[in-house]
XYZ file of N, CA and C in Angstrom:
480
model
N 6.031 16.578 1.721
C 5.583 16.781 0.355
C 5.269 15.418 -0.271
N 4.319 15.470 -0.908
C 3.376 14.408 -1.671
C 3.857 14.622 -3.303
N 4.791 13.597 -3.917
C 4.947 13.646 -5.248
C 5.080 12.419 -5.994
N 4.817 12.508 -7.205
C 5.068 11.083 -7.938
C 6.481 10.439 -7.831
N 6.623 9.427 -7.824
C 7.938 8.318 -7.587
C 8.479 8.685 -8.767
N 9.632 8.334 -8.989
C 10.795 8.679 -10.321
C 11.607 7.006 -9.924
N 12.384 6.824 -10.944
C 13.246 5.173 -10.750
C 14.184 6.287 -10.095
N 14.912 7.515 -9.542
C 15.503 8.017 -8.624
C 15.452 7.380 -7.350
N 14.233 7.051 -6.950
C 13.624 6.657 -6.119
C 13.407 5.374 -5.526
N 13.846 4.499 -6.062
C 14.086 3.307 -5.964
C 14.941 2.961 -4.846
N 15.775 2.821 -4.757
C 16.929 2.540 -3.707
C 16.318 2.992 -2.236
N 15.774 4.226 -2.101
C 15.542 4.680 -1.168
C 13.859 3.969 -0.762
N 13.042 3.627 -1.677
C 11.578 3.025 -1.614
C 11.655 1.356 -1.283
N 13.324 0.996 -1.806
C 13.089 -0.678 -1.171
C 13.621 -0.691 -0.029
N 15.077 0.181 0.702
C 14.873 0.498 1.675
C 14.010 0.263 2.746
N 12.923 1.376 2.736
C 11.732 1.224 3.523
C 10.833 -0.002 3.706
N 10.789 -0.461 2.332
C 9.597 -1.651 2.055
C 10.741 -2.829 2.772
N 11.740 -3.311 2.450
C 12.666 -4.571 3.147
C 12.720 -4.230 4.633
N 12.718 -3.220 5.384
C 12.755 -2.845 6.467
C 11.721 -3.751 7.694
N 10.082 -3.317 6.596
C 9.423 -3.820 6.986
C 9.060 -5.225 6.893
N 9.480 -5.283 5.601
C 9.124 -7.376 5.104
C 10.025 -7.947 6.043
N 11.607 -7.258 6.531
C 12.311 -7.912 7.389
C 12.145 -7.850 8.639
N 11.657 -7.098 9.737
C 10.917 -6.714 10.746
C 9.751 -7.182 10.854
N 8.679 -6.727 10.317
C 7.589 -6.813 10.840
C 6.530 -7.805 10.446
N 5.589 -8.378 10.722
C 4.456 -9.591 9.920
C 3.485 -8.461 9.368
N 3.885 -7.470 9.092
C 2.801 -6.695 8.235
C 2.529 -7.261 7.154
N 3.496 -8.111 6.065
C 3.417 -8.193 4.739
C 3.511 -9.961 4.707
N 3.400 -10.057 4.130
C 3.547 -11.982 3.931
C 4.537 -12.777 3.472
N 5.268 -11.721 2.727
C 6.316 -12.105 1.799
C 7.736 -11.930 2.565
N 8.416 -12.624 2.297
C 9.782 -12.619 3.176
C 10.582 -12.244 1.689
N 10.525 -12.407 0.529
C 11.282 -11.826 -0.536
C 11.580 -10.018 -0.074
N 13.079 -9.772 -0.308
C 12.911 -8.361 -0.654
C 13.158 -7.536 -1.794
N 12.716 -6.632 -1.919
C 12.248 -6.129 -3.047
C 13.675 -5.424 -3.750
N 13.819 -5.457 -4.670
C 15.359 -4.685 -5.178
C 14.697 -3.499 -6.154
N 16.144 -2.656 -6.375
C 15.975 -1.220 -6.778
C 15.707 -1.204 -8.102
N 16.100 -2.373 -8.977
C 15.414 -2.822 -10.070
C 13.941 -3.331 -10.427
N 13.456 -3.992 -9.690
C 12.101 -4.060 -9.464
C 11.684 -2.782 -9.034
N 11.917 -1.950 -8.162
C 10.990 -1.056 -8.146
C 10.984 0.143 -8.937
N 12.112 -0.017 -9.843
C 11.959 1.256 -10.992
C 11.227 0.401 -11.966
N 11.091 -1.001 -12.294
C 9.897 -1.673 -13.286
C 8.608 -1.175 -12.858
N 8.293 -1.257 -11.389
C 7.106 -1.007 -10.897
C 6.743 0.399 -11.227
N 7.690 1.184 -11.208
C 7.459 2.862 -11.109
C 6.457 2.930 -12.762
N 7.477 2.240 -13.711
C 7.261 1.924 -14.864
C 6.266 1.599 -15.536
N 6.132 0.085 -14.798
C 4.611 -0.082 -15.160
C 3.119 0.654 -14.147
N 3.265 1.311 -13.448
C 2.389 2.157 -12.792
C 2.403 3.537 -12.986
N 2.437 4.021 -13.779
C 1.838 5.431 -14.432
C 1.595 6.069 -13.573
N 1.358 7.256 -12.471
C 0.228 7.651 -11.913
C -0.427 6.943 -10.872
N 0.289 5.928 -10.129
C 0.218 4.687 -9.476
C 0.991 4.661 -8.365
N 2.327 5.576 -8.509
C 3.094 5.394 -7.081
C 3.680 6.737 -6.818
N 3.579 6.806 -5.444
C 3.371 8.230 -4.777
C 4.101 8.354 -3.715
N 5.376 9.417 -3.318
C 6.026 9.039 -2.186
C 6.038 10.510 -1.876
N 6.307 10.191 -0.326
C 6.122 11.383 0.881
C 7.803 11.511 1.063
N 8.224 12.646 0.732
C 9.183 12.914 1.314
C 9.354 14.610 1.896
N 10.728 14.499 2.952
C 11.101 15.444 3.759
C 12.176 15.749 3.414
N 13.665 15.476 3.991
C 14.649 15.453 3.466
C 15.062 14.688 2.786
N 14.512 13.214 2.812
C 14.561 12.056 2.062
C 13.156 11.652 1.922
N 12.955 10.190 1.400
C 12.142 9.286 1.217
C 11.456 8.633 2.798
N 10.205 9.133 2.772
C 9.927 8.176 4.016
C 8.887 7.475 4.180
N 8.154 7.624 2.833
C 6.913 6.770 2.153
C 6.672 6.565 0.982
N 5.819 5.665 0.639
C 5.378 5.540 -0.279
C 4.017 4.854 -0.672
N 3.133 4.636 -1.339
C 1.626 4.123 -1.662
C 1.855 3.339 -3.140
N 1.582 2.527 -3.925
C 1.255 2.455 -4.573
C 0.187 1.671 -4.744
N -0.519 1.580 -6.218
C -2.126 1.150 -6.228
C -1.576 0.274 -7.562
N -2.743 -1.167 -8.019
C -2.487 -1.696 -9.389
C -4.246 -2.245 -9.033
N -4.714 -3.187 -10.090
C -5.446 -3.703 -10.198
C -5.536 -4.782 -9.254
N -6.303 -4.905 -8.570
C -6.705 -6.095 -7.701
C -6.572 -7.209 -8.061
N -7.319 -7.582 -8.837
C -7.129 -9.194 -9.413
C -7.262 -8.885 -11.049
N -6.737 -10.176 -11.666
C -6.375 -10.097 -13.302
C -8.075 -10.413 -13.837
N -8.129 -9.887 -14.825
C -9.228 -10.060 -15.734
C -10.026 -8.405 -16.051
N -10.582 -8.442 -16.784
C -11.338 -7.496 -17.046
C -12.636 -6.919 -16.590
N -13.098 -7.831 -15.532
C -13.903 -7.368 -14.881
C -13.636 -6.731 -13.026
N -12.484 -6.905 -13.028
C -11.696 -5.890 -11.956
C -11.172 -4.876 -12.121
N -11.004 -4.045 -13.806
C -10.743 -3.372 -13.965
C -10.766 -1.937 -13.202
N -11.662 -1.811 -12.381
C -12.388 -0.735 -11.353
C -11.734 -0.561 -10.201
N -11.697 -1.842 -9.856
C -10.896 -2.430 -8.712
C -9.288 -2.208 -8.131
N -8.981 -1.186 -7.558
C -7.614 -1.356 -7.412
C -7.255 -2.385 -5.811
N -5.888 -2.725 -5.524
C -5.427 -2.935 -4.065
C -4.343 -2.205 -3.855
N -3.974 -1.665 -2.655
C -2.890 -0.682 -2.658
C -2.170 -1.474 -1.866
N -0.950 -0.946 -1.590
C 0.437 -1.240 -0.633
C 0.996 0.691 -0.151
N 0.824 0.703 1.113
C 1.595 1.856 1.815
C 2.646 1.454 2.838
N 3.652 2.115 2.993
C 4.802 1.984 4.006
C 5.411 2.810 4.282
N 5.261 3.051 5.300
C 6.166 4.364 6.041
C 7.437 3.973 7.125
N 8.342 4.803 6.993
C 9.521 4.516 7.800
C 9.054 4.829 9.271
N 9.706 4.035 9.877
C 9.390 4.292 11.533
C 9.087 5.877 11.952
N 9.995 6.583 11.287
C 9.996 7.877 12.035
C 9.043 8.732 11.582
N 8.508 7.986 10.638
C 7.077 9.219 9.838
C 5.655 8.737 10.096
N 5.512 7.271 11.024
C 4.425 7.597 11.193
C 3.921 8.325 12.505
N 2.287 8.655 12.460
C 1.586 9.709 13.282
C 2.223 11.053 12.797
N 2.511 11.550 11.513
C 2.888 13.038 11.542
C 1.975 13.455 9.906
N 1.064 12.225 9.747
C 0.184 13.026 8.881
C 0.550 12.751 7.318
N 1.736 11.765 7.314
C 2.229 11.406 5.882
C 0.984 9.860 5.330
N 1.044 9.245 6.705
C 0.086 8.350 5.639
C -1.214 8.883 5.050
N -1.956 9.981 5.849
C -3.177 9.854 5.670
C -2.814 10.840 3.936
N -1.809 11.776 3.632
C -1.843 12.490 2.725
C -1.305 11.439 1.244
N -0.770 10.275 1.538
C -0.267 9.148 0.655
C -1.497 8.638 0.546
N -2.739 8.501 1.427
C -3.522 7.606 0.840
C -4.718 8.834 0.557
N -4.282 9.892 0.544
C -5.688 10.738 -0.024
C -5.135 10.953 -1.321
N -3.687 10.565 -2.002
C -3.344 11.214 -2.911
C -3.390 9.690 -3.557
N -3.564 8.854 -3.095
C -3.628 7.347 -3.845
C -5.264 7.150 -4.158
N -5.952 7.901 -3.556
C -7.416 7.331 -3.759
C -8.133 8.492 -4.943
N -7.051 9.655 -4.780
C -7.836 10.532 -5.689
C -7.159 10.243 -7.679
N -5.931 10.125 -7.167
C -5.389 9.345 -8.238
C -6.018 7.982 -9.069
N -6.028 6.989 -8.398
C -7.136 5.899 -8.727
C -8.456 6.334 -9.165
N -9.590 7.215 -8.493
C -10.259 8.166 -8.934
C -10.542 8.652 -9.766
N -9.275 9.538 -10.513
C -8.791 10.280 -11.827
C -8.596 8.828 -12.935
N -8.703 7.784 -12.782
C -7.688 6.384 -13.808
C -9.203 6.120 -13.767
N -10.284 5.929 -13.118
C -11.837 5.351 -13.023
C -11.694 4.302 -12.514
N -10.871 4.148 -11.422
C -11.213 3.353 -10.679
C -12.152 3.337 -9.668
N -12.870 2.389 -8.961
C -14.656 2.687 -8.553
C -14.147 2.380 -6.953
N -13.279 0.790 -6.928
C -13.221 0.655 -5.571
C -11.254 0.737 -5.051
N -11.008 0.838 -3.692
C -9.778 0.840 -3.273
C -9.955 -0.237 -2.523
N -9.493 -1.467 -2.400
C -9.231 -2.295 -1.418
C -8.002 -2.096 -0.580
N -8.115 -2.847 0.523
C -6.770 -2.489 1.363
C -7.027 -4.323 1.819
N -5.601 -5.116 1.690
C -5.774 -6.396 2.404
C -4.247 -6.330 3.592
N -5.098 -6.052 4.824
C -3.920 -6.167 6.394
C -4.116 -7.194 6.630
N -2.751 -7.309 7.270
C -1.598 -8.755 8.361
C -3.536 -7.918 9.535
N -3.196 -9.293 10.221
C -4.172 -9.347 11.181
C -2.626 -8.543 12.444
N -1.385 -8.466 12.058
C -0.650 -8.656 13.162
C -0.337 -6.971 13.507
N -1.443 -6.345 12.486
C -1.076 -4.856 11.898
C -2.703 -3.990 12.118
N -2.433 -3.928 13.530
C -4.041 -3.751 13.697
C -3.922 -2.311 13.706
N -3.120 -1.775 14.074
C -2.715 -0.229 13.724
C -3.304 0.129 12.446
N -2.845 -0.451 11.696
C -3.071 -0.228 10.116
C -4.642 -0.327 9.767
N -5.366 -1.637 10.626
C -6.768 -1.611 10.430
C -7.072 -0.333 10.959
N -6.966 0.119 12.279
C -7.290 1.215 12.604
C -7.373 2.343 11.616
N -6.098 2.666 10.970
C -5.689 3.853 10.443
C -6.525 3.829 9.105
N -6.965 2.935 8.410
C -8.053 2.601 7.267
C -9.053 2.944 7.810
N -9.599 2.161 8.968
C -11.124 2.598 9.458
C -11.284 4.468 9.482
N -10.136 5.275 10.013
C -10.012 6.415 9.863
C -10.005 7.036 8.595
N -9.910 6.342 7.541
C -9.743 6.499 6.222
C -11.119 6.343 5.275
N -12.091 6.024 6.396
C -13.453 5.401 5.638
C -13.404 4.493 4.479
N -12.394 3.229 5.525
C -12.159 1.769 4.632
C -13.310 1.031 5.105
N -14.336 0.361 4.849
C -15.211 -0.474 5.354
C -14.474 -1.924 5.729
N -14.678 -2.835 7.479
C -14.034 -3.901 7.104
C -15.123 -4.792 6.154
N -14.771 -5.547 4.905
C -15.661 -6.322 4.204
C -14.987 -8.116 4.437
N -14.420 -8.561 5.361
C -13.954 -10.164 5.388
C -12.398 -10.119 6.109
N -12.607 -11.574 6.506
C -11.633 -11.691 6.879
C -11.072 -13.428 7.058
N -9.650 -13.301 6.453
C -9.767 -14.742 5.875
C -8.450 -15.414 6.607
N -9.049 -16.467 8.117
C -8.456 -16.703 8.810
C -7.239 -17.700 8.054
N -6.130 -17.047 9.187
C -5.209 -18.170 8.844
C -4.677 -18.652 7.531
N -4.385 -17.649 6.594
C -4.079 -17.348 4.854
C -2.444 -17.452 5.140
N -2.179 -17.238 5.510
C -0.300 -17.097 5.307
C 0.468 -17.465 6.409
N 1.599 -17.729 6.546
C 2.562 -18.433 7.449
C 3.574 -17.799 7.447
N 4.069 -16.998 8.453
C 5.993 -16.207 8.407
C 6.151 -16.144 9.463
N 7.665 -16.350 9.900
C 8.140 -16.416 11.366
C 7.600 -17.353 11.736
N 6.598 -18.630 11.750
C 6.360 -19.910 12.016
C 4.701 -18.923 12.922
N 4.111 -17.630 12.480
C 2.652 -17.769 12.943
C 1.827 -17.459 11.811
N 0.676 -18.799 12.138
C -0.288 -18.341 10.912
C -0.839 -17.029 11.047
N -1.158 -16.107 10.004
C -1.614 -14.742 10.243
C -2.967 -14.675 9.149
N -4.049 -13.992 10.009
C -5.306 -13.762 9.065
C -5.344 -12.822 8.362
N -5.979 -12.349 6.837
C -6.237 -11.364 6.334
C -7.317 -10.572 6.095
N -7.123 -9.422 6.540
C -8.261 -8.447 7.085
C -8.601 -7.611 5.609
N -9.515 -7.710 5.023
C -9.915 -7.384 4.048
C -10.836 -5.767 4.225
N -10.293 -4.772 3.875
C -10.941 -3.591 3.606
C -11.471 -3.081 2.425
N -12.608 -1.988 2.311
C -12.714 -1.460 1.053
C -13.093 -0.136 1.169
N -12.697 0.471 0.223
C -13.213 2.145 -0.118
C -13.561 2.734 -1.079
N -15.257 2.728 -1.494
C -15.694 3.547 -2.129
C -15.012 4.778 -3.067
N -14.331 5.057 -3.928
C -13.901 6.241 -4.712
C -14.912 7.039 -5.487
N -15.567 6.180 -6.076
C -16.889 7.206 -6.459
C -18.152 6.363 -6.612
N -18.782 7.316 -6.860
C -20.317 7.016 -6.716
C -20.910 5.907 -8.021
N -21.888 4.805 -7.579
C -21.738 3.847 -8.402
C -22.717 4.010 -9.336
């Protein structure tokens, strides 16, 4: 089931997200995220964060504005993460159909997606998503001591 995040939700959404910042070079950031920050986030994202759950929490999407100013307003970038055991069963693709139609509904025009080069899965699973790749910007970030490139995607939400 596909529903909006609640600050309920918190504990169980940094969970997942530290899992991965601590594991994997998907993300760039070695900070992890606390249950206070992510009920601010819930907060300041309206209609913005979206989690898949079963018996618990085992995803989540959220979307904000891409870059600051007023002429990105259109523009969102998202963040998705799924717990080991939920992906391939059909939760990401329903987190990011429910993140793009949402963004959609707010008038937002484009969805960017920016992947770890080390997360080619993820490029994949966008290209399945009818993400266009638009750039890619070698050698942007440093964790675990390897430089990693960023794979820049985009997706059309509506018609321009």
């Amino acid at each position: 089931m596909i529903r909006a995040a609640v600050a309920q939700d918190a504990a169980e959404i940094a969970a997942i997200w530290n899992a991965m910042i601590r594991d994997t070079l998907f993300t760039f950031t070695t900070e992890q995220k606390t249950k206070a920050g992510i009920v601010a986030m819930i907060a300041d994202r309206p209609g913005a964060v979206w989690v898949a759950q079963t018996d618990r929490i085992v995803g989540f999407v959220t979307h904000a504005q891409f870059r600051t100013g007023p002429g990105y307003r259109t523009s969102v970038e998202h963040s998705i993460v799924l717990s080991d055991g939920a992906r391939g069963q059909g939760m990401g693709r329903a987190l990011m159909d429910q993140a793009c139609l949402s963004a959609a509904q707010q008038g937002r025009h484009i969805m960017v997606a920016g992947i770890s080069s080390a997360n080619m899965g993820g490029v994949a699973f966008h290209a399945a998503l009818g993400f266009e790749h638009v750039g890619r910007m070698p050698e942007i970030a440093r964790k675990d001591g390897q430089w990693l490139d960023l794979i820049l995607m985009q997706k059309m939400l509506t018609a321009p």
